[in-house]
């Protein structure tokens, strides 16, 4: 188990806070912009007598929403894909390769 100094703990917590803050800003702008776009689209379709309920109306919200979900997963589920155990295995693998290369040159 890794132990951290008080300063390292503070820096890790600060980094975590910045990631969460970034996500919440992203989420805020997603909601604000998409509400604005949907209201503007609704007003335009009502004026022109067009159908509001089509994919084009919601495409920005859908695709941007996928980006928000991925951003949230990267912040709140950091070890989902490439977690700490993966990092440790990769470091060990690179160190073994380096040792093998050094042995060849001896």
CSV table of N, CA, C and O in Angstrom, one decimal:
chain,number,residue,atom,x,y,z
A,1,UNK,N,0.8,-1.2,0.0
A,1,UNK,CA,0.0,0.0,0.0
A,1,UNK,C,0.9,1.2,0.0
A,1,UNK,O,1.9,1.3,0.7
A,2,UNK,N,0.5,2.2,-0.8
A,2,UNK,CA,1.3,3.4,-0.9
A,2,UNK,C,1.0,4.4,0.2
A,2,UNK,O,-0.2,4.5,0.6
A,3,UNK,N,2.0,5.0,0.7
A,3,UNK,CA,1.8,6.1,1.7
A,3,UNK,C,2.2,7.4,1.1
A,3,UNK,O,3.2,7.5,0.4
A,4,UNK,N,1.5,8.4,1.4
A,4,UNK,CA,1.8,9.7,0.9
A,4,UNK,C,2.0,10.7,2.0
A,4,UNK,O,1.5,10.6,3.1
A,5,UNK,N,2.9,11.7,1.7
A,5,UNK,CA,3.1,12.8,2.7
A,5,UNK,C,1.9,13.7,2.7
A,5,UNK,O,1.0,13.6,1.8
A,6,UNK,N,1.8,14.5,3.6
A,6,UNK,CA,0.7,15.5,3.7
A,6,UNK,C,0.6,16.3,2.5
A,6,UNK,O,-0.5,16.6,2.0
A,7,UNK,N,1.7,16.8,2.0
A,7,UNK,CA,1.7,17.6,0.8
A,7,UNK,C,1.3,16.9,-0.4
A,7,UNK,O,0.5,17.4,-1.2
A,8,UNK,N,1.7,15.6,-0.6
A,8,UNK,CA,1.3,14.8,-1.7
A,8,UNK,C,-0.2,14.5,-1.6
A,8,UNK,O,-0.9,14.6,-2.6
A,9,UNK,N,-0.7,14.3,-0.4
A,9,UNK,CA,-2.2,14.1,-0.3
A,9,UNK,C,-2.9,15.3,-0.7
A,9,UNK,O,-4.0,15.3,-1.3
A,10,UNK,N,-2.4,16.5,-0.3
A,10,UNK,CA,-3.1,17.8,-0.6
A,10,UNK,C,-3.1,17.9,-2.2
A,10,UNK,O,-4.1,18.3,-2.7
A,11,UNK,N,-1.9,17.7,-2.8
A,11,UNK,CA,-1.8,17.8,-4.2
A,11,UNK,C,-2.8,16.9,-5.0
A,11,UNK,O,-3.4,17.3,-6.0
A,12,UNK,N,-2.9,15.7,-4.5
A,12,UNK,CA,-3.8,14.7,-5.1
A,12,UNK,C,-5.2,15.1,-4.9
A,12,UNK,O,-6.0,15.0,-5.9
A,13,UNK,N,-5.6,15.6,-3.8
A,13,UNK,CA,-6.9,16.1,-3.5
A,13,UNK,C,-7.2,17.3,-4.4
A,13,UNK,O,-8.3,17.4,-4.9
A,14,UNK,N,-6.3,18.2,-4.5
A,14,UNK,CA,-6.4,19.4,-5.3
A,14,UNK,C,-6.7,19.0,-6.8
A,14,UNK,O,-7.5,19.6,-7.4
A,15,UNK,N,-5.9,18.1,-7.3
A,15,UNK,CA,-6.1,17.6,-8.7
A,15,UNK,C,-7.4,17.0,-8.9
A,15,UNK,O,-8.1,17.2,-9.9
A,16,UNK,N,-7.9,16.2,-7.9
A,16,UNK,CA,-9.2,15.6,-8.0
A,16,UNK,C,-10.3,16.6,-8.0
A,16,UNK,O,-11.3,16.6,-8.7
A,17,UNK,N,-10.1,17.7,-7.1
A,17,UNK,CA,-11.1,18.8,-7.1
A,17,UNK,C,-11.2,19.5,-8.4
A,17,UNK,O,-12.3,19.8,-8.9
A,18,UNK,N,-10.1,19.7,-9.1
A,18,UNK,CA,-10.0,20.4,-10.4
A,18,UNK,C,-10.8,19.6,-11.4
A,18,UNK,O,-11.5,20.1,-12.2
A,19,UNK,N,-10.6,18.2,-11.4
A,19,UNK,CA,-11.3,17.4,-12.3
A,19,UNK,C,-12.8,17.4,-12.1
A,19,UNK,O,-13.5,17.5,-13.1
A,20,UNK,N,-13.2,17.4,-10.9
A,20,UNK,CA,-14.6,17.4,-10.6
A,20,UNK,C,-15.2,18.8,-11.0
A,20,UNK,O,-16.3,18.8,-11.6
A,21,UNK,N,-14.5,19.8,-10.7
A,21,UNK,CA,-15.0,21.2,-11.0
A,21,UNK,C,-15.1,21.3,-12.5
A,21,UNK,O,-16.1,21.9,-13.0
A,22,UNK,N,-14.2,20.8,-13.3
A,22,UNK,CA,-14.2,20.8,-14.7
A,22,UNK,C,-15.4,20.1,-15.2
A,22,UNK,O,-16.1,20.5,-16.2
A,23,UNK,N,-15.7,18.9,-14.6
A,23,UNK,CA,-16.9,18.1,-15.1
A,23,UNK,C,-18.2,18.9,-14.8
A,23,UNK,O,-19.1,19.0,-15.7
A,24,UNK,N,-18.3,19.5,-13.6
A,24,UNK,CA,-19.5,20.2,-13.3
A,24,UNK,C,-19.7,21.5,-14.2
A,24,UNK,O,-20.9,21.8,-14.5
A,25,UNK,N,-18.6,22.1,-14.5
A,25,UNK,CA,-18.7,23.2,-15.5
A,25,UNK,C,-19.2,22.7,-16.8
A,25,UNK,O,-20.1,23.3,-17.5
A,26,UNK,N,-18.7,21.6,-17.3
A,26,UNK,CA,-19.1,21.0,-18.6
A,26,UNK,C,-20.6,20.7,-18.5
A,26,UNK,O,-21.3,21.0,-19.5
A,27,UNK,N,-21.0,20.0,-17.4
A,27,UNK,CA,-22.4,19.7,-17.3
A,27,UNK,C,-23.3,20.9,-17.3
A,27,UNK,O,-24.4,20.9,-17.9
A,28,UNK,N,-22.9,22.0,-16.6
A,28,UNK,CA,-23.7,23.2,-16.5
A,28,UNK,C,-23.9,23.8,-17.9
A,28,UNK,O,-25.0,24.1,-18.3
A,29,UNK,N,-22.8,23.9,-18.7
A,29,UNK,CA,-22.9,24.5,-20.0
A,29,UNK,C,-23.7,23.5,-21.0
A,29,UNK,O,-24.4,24.0,-21.8
A,30,UNK,N,-23.6,22.2,-20.8
A,30,UNK,CA,-24.4,21.3,-21.5
A,30,UNK,C,-25.9,21.6,-21.3
A,30,UNK,O,-26.7,21.7,-22.3
A,31,UNK,N,-26.3,21.7,-20.1
A,31,UNK,CA,-27.7,22.0,-19.8
A,31,UNK,C,-28.2,23.3,-20.3
A,31,UNK,O,-29.2,23.4,-21.0
A,32,UNK,N,-27.4,24.4,-20.0
A,32,UNK,CA,-27.8,25.7,-20.5
A,32,UNK,C,-27.9,25.8,-22.0
A,32,UNK,O,-28.9,26.3,-22.5
A,33,UNK,N,-26.9,25.4,-22.7
A,33,UNK,CA,-26.8,25.5,-24.1
A,33,UNK,C,-27.9,24.7,-24.8
A,33,UNK,O,-28.6,25.1,-25.7
A,34,UNK,N,-28.1,23.4,-24.3
A,34,UNK,CA,-29.2,22.6,-24.9
A,34,UNK,C,-30.6,23.1,-24.6
A,34,UNK,O,-31.4,23.0,-25.5
A,35,UNK,N,-30.8,23.6,-23.5
A,35,UNK,CA,-32.1,24.2,-23.2
A,35,UNK,C,-32.4,25.4,-24.2
A,35,UNK,O,-33.4,25.5,-24.8
A,36,UNK,N,-31.4,26.2,-24.3
A,36,UNK,CA,-31.5,27.4,-25.3
A,36,UNK,C,-31.7,26.9,-26.7
A,36,UNK,O,-32.6,27.4,-27.4
A,37,UNK,N,-31.0,25.9,-27.2
A,37,UNK,CA,-31.1,25.3,-28.5
A,37,UNK,C,-32.5,24.7,-28.7
A,37,UNK,O,-33.1,24.9,-29.7
A,38,UNK,N,-33.0,24.0,-27.7
A,38,UNK,CA,-34.3,23.3,-27.8
A,38,UNK,C,-35.4,24.4,-27.9
A,38,UNK,O,-36.4,24.3,-28.6
A,39,UNK,N,-35.3,25.4,-27.0
A,39,UNK,CA,-36.3,26.5,-27.0
A,39,UNK,C,-36.3,27.2,-28.4
A,39,UNK,O,-37.4,27.4,-29.0
A,40,UNK,N,-35.1,27.5,-28.9
A,40,UNK,CA,-35.1,28.2,-30.1
A,40,UNK,C,-35.6,27.4,-31.3
A,40,UNK,O,-36.3,27.9,-32.2
A,41,UNK,N,-35.3,26.1,-31.3
A,41,UNK,CA,-35.8,25.2,-32.3
A,41,UNK,C,-37.3,25.1,-32.2
A,41,UNK,O,-38.0,25.1,-33.2
A,42,UNK,N,-37.8,24.9,-31.0
A,42,UNK,CA,-39.2,24.8,-30.8
A,42,UNK,C,-40.0,26.1,-31.4
A,42,UNK,O,-41.0,26.0,-32.1
A,43,UNK,N,-39.4,27.2,-31.0
A,43,UNK,CA,-40.0,28.5,-31.5
A,43,UNK,C,-40.0,28.6,-33.1
A,43,UNK,O,-41.0,29.0,-33.7
A,44,UNK,N,-38.9,28.2,-33.7
A,44,UNK,CA,-38.8,28.2,-35.1
A,44,UNK,C,-39.7,27.2,-35.8
A,44,UNK,O,-40.3,27.5,-36.8
A,45,UNK,N,-39.8,26.0,-35.2
A,45,UNK,CA,-40.7,25.0,-35.8
A,45,UNK,C,-42.1,25.3,-35.7
A,45,UNK,O,-42.9,25.1,-36.6
A,46,UNK,N,-42.5,26.0,-34.6
A,46,UNK,CA,-43.9,26.4,-34.4
A,46,UNK,C,-44.2,27.5,-35.4
A,46,UNK,O,-45.3,27.5,-36.0
A,47,UNK,N,-43.3,28.4,-35.6
A,47,UNK,CA,-43.5,29.5,-36.6
A,47,UNK,C,-43.7,29.0,-38.0
A,47,UNK,O,-44.5,29.5,-38.7
A,48,UNK,N,-42.8,28.0,-38.4
A,48,UNK,CA,-42.8,27.5,-39.7
A,48,UNK,C,-43.8,26.4,-39.9
A,48,UNK,O,-44.0,25.9,-41.0
A,49,UNK,N,-44.4,25.9,-38.8
A,49,UNK,CA,-45.3,24.7,-38.9
A,49,UNK,C,-44.6,23.4,-39.2
A,49,UNK,O,-45.2,22.5,-39.7
A,50,UNK,N,-43.4,23.3,-38.8
A,50,UNK,CA,-42.6,22.1,-39.0
A,50,UNK,C,-42.7,21.1,-37.8
A,50,UNK,O,-43.2,21.5,-36.8
A,51,UNK,N,-42.2,19.9,-38.0
A,51,UNK,CA,-42.2,18.9,-36.9
A,51,UNK,C,-41.0,19.1,-36.0
A,51,UNK,O,-39.9,19.1,-36.4
A,52,UNK,N,-41.3,19.3,-34.7
A,52,UNK,CA,-40.2,19.5,-33.7
A,52,UNK,C,-39.6,18.2,-33.4
A,52,UNK,O,-38.4,18.2,-33.1
A,53,UNK,N,-40.3,17.1,-33.4
A,53,UNK,CA,-39.8,15.8,-32.9
A,53,UNK,C,-39.1,15.1,-34.0
A,53,UNK,O,-39.6,14.1,-34.6
A,54,UNK,N,-37.9,15.4,-34.2
A,54,UNK,CA,-37.0,14.7,-35.2
A,54,UNK,C,-35.6,14.6,-34.6
A,54,UNK,O,-35.3,15.3,-33.7
A,55,UNK,N,-34.8,13.8,-35.3
A,55,UNK,CA,-33.4,13.5,-34.7
A,55,UNK,C,-32.6,14.8,-34.8
A,55,UNK,O,-31.8,15.0,-33.9
A,56,UNK,N,-32.7,15.6,-35.8
A,56,UNK,CA,-32.0,16.8,-35.9
A,56,UNK,C,-32.1,17.8,-34.8
A,56,UNK,O,-31.2,18.5,-34.3
A,57,UNK,N,-33.3,17.8,-34.2
A,57,UNK,CA,-33.6,18.6,-33.1
A,57,UNK,C,-32.8,18.3,-31.8
A,57,UNK,O,-32.3,19.1,-31.1
A,58,UNK,N,-32.6,17.0,-31.7
A,58,UNK,CA,-31.9,16.5,-30.5
A,58,UNK,C,-30.5,16.0,-30.7
A,58,UNK,O,-29.9,15.5,-29.8
A,59,UNK,N,-30.0,16.1,-31.9
A,59,UNK,CA,-28.7,15.5,-32.2
A,59,UNK,C,-27.6,16.2,-31.4
A,59,UNK,O,-26.7,15.5,-30.9
A,60,UNK,N,-27.6,17.5,-31.2
A,60,UNK,CA,-26.6,18.1,-30.4
A,60,UNK,C,-26.6,17.6,-28.9
A,60,UNK,O,-25.6,17.3,-28.4
A,61,UNK,N,-27.8,17.5,-28.4
A,61,UNK,CA,-28.0,17.0,-27.0
A,61,UNK,C,-27.5,15.6,-26.9
A,61,UNK,O,-26.8,15.2,-25.9
A,62,UNK,N,-27.8,14.8,-27.9
A,62,UNK,CA,-27.4,13.4,-27.8
A,62,UNK,C,-25.9,13.2,-27.9
A,62,UNK,O,-25.3,12.5,-27.0
A,63,UNK,N,-25.3,13.8,-28.9
A,63,UNK,CA,-23.8,13.6,-29.1
A,63,UNK,C,-23.0,14.3,-28.0
A,63,UNK,O,-22.0,13.8,-27.5
A,64,UNK,N,-23.4,15.5,-27.6
A,64,UNK,CA,-22.7,16.2,-26.6
A,64,UNK,C,-23.0,15.5,-25.2
A,64,UNK,O,-22.1,15.4,-24.4
A,65,UNK,N,-24.2,14.9,-25.1
A,65,UNK,CA,-24.5,14.1,-23.9
A,65,UNK,C,-23.6,12.9,-23.7
A,65,UNK,O,-23.1,12.6,-22.6
A,66,UNK,N,-23.3,12.3,-24.8
A,66,UNK,CA,-22.3,11.2,-24.8
A,66,UNK,C,-20.9,11.6,-24.3
A,66,UNK,O,-20.3,11.0,-23.5
A,67,UNK,N,-20.5,12.8,-24.7
A,67,UNK,CA,-19.3,13.4,-24.3
A,67,UNK,C,-19.3,13.7,-22.8
A,67,UNK,O,-18.3,13.5,-22.1
A,68,UNK,N,-20.4,14.2,-22.3
A,68,UNK,CA,-20.5,14.5,-20.9
A,68,UNK,C,-20.5,13.2,-20.1
A,68,UNK,O,-19.8,13.1,-19.0
A,69,UNK,N,-21.1,12.1,-20.6
A,69,UNK,CA,-21.1,10.8,-19.8
A,69,UNK,C,-19.7,10.3,-19.8
A,69,UNK,O,-19.2,9.8,-18.7
A,70,UNK,N,-18.9,10.4,-20.9
A,70,UNK,CA,-17.5,9.9,-20.9
A,70,UNK,C,-16.7,10.8,-20.0
A,70,UNK,O,-15.8,10.2,-19.2
A,71,UNK,N,-16.9,12.1,-20.0
A,71,UNK,CA,-16.2,13.0,-19.1
A,71,UNK,C,-16.4,12.6,-17.6
A,71,UNK,O,-15.5,12.5,-16.8
A,72,UNK,N,-17.7,12.4,-17.3
A,72,UNK,CA,-18.1,12.0,-15.9
A,72,UNK,C,-17.5,10.7,-15.5
A,72,UNK,O,-17.0,10.5,-14.4
A,73,UNK,N,-17.5,9.7,-16.4
A,73,UNK,CA,-16.9,8.4,-16.1
A,73,UNK,C,-15.4,8.5,-15.9
A,73,UNK,O,-14.8,7.9,-15.0
A,74,UNK,N,-14.7,9.4,-16.6
A,74,UNK,CA,-13.3,9.6,-16.5
A,74,UNK,C,-13.0,10.3,-15.1
A,74,UNK,O,-11.9,10.0,-14.6
A,75,UNK,N,-13.9,11.0,-14.6
A,75,UNK,CA,-13.7,11.7,-13.3
A,75,UNK,C,-14.1,10.8,-12.1
A,75,UNK,O,-13.3,10.7,-11.2
A,76,UNK,N,-15.3,10.2,-12.2
A,76,UNK,CA,-15.8,9.5,-11.1
A,76,UNK,C,-15.5,8.0,-11.1
A,76,UNK,O,-15.7,7.3,-10.1
A,77,UNK,N,-15.1,7.5,-12.2
A,77,UNK,CA,-14.7,6.0,-12.3
A,77,UNK,C,-13.3,6.0,-13.0
A,77,UNK,O,-13.2,5.4,-14.0
A,78,UNK,N,-12.3,6.6,-12.3
A,78,UNK,CA,-11.0,6.7,-13.0
A,78,UNK,C,-10.3,5.3,-13.3
A,78,UNK,O,-9.5,5.2,-14.2
A,79,UNK,N,-10.6,4.3,-12.5
A,79,UNK,CA,-9.9,3.0,-12.7
A,79,UNK,C,-10.7,2.1,-13.5
A,79,UNK,O,-10.4,0.9,-13.6
A,80,UNK,N,-11.7,2.6,-14.2
A,80,UNK,CA,-12.6,1.7,-15.0
A,80,UNK,C,-11.8,1.0,-16.1
A,80,UNK,O,-12.0,-0.2,-16.3
A,81,UNK,N,-11.0,1.7,-16.9
A,81,UNK,CA,-10.3,1.1,-18.0
A,81,UNK,C,-8.9,0.9,-17.7
A,81,UNK,O,-8.3,-0.2,-17.7
A,82,UNK,N,-8.2,2.0,-17.5
A,82,UNK,CA,-6.7,1.9,-17.3
A,82,UNK,C,-6.4,2.4,-15.8
A,82,UNK,O,-5.9,3.5,-15.6
A,83,UNK,N,-6.7,1.5,-14.9
A,83,UNK,CA,-6.5,1.9,-13.5
A,83,UNK,C,-5.1,1.7,-13.0
A,83,UNK,O,-4.2,1.5,-13.7
A,84,UNK,N,-5.0,1.8,-11.7
A,84,UNK,CA,-3.7,1.7,-11.0
A,84,UNK,C,-3.1,0.4,-11.2
A,84,UNK,O,-1.8,0.3,-11.4
A,85,UNK,N,-3.8,-0.7,-11.2
A,85,UNK,CA,-3.2,-2.0,-11.4
A,85,UNK,C,-2.6,-2.1,-12.8
A,85,UNK,O,-1.6,-2.7,-13.0
A,86,UNK,N,-3.3,-1.6,-13.8
A,86,UNK,CA,-2.8,-1.6,-15.1
A,86,UNK,C,-1.5,-0.8,-15.2
A,86,UNK,O,-0.6,-1.2,-15.9
A,87,UNK,N,-1.5,0.4,-14.6
A,87,UNK,CA,-0.3,1.2,-14.5
A,87,UNK,C,0.9,0.4,-13.9
A,87,UNK,O,2.0,0.4,-14.5
A,88,UNK,N,0.6,-0.3,-12.8
A,88,UNK,CA,1.7,-1.0,-12.2
A,88,UNK,C,2.2,-2.1,-13.1
A,88,UNK,O,3.4,-2.3,-13.1
A,89,UNK,N,1.3,-2.8,-13.8
A,89,UNK,CA,1.7,-3.9,-14.7
A,89,UNK,C,2.6,-3.3,-15.8
A,89,UNK,O,3.6,-3.9,-16.2
A,90,UNK,N,2.2,-2.2,-16.4
A,90,UNK,CA,2.9,-1.6,-17.5
A,90,UNK,C,4.3,-1.1,-17.0
A,90,UNK,O,5.3,-1.3,-17.7
A,91,UNK,N,4.4,-0.5,-15.9
A,91,UNK,CA,5.7,-0.1,-15.3
A,91,UNK,C,6.6,-1.3,-15.2
A,91,UNK,O,7.8,-1.3,-15.5
A,92,UNK,N,6.1,-2.4,-14.6
A,92,UNK,CA,6.9,-3.6,-14.4
A,92,UNK,C,7.3,-4.2,-15.7
A,92,UNK,O,8.5,-4.6,-15.9
A,93,UNK,N,6.4,-4.1,-16.7
A,93,UNK,CA,6.8,-4.7,-18.0
A,93,UNK,C,7.9,-3.8,-18.7
A,93,UNK,O,8.8,-4.4,-19.2
A,94,UNK,N,7.8,-2.5,-18.6
A,94,UNK,CA,8.8,-1.6,-19.2
A,94,UNK,C,10.1,-1.8,-18.5
A,94,UNK,O,11.2,-1.8,-19.1
A,95,UNK,N,10.1,-2.0,-17.1
A,95,UNK,CA,11.3,-2.2,-16.4
A,95,UNK,C,12.0,-3.5,-16.8
A,95,UNK,O,13.2,-3.6,-16.9
A,96,UNK,N,11.2,-4.6,-17.0
A,96,UNK,CA,11.7,-5.9,-17.4
A,96,UNK,C,12.4,-5.7,-18.8
A,96,UNK,O,13.5,-6.2,-19.0
A,97,UNK,N,11.7,-5.0,-19.7
A,97,UNK,CA,12.3,-4.8,-21.0
A,97,UNK,C,13.6,-4.1,-21.0
A,97,UNK,O,14.6,-4.4,-21.6
A,98,UNK,N,13.6,-3.0,-20.1
A,98,UNK,CA,14.9,-2.2,-20.0
A,98,UNK,C,16.0,-3.1,-19.4
A,98,UNK,O,17.1,-3.0,-19.9
A,99,UNK,N,15.7,-3.9,-18.4
A,99,UNK,CA,16.7,-4.8,-17.9
A,99,UNK,C,17.2,-5.8,-18.9
A,99,UNK,O,18.4,-6.1,-19.0
A,100,UNK,N,16.3,-6.3,-19.7
A,100,UNK,CA,16.7,-7.3,-20.8
A,100,UNK,C,17.7,-6.6,-21.8
A,100,UNK,O,18.6,-7.2,-22.2
A,101,UNK,N,17.3,-5.4,-22.1
A,101,UNK,CA,18.2,-4.7,-23.1
A,101,UNK,C,19.5,-4.4,-22.5
A,101,UNK,O,20.6,-4.5,-23.2
A,102,UNK,N,19.6,-4.0,-21.2
A,102,UNK,CA,20.9,-3.7,-20.6
A,102,UNK,C,21.7,-5.0,-20.5
A,102,UNK,O,22.9,-5.0,-20.6
A,103,UNK,N,21.1,-6.2,-20.3
A,103,UNK,CA,21.8,-7.4,-20.2
A,103,UNK,C,22.4,-7.8,-21.6
A,103,UNK,O,23.5,-8.4,-21.6
A,104,UNK,N,21.7,-7.5,-22.6
A,104,UNK,CA,22.2,-7.7,-24.0
A,104,UNK,C,23.5,-7.0,-24.2
A,104,UNK,O,24.4,-7.4,-25.0
A,105,UNK,N,23.6,-5.8,-23.7
A,105,UNK,CA,24.8,-4.9,-24.0
A,105,UNK,C,25.9,-5.2,-23.1
A,105,UNK,O,27.0,-4.7,-23.3
A,106,UNK,N,25.8,-6.1,-22.1
A,106,UNK,CA,26.9,-6.4,-21.2
A,106,UNK,C,27.9,-7.3,-21.8
A,106,UNK,O,27.7,-8.1,-22.7
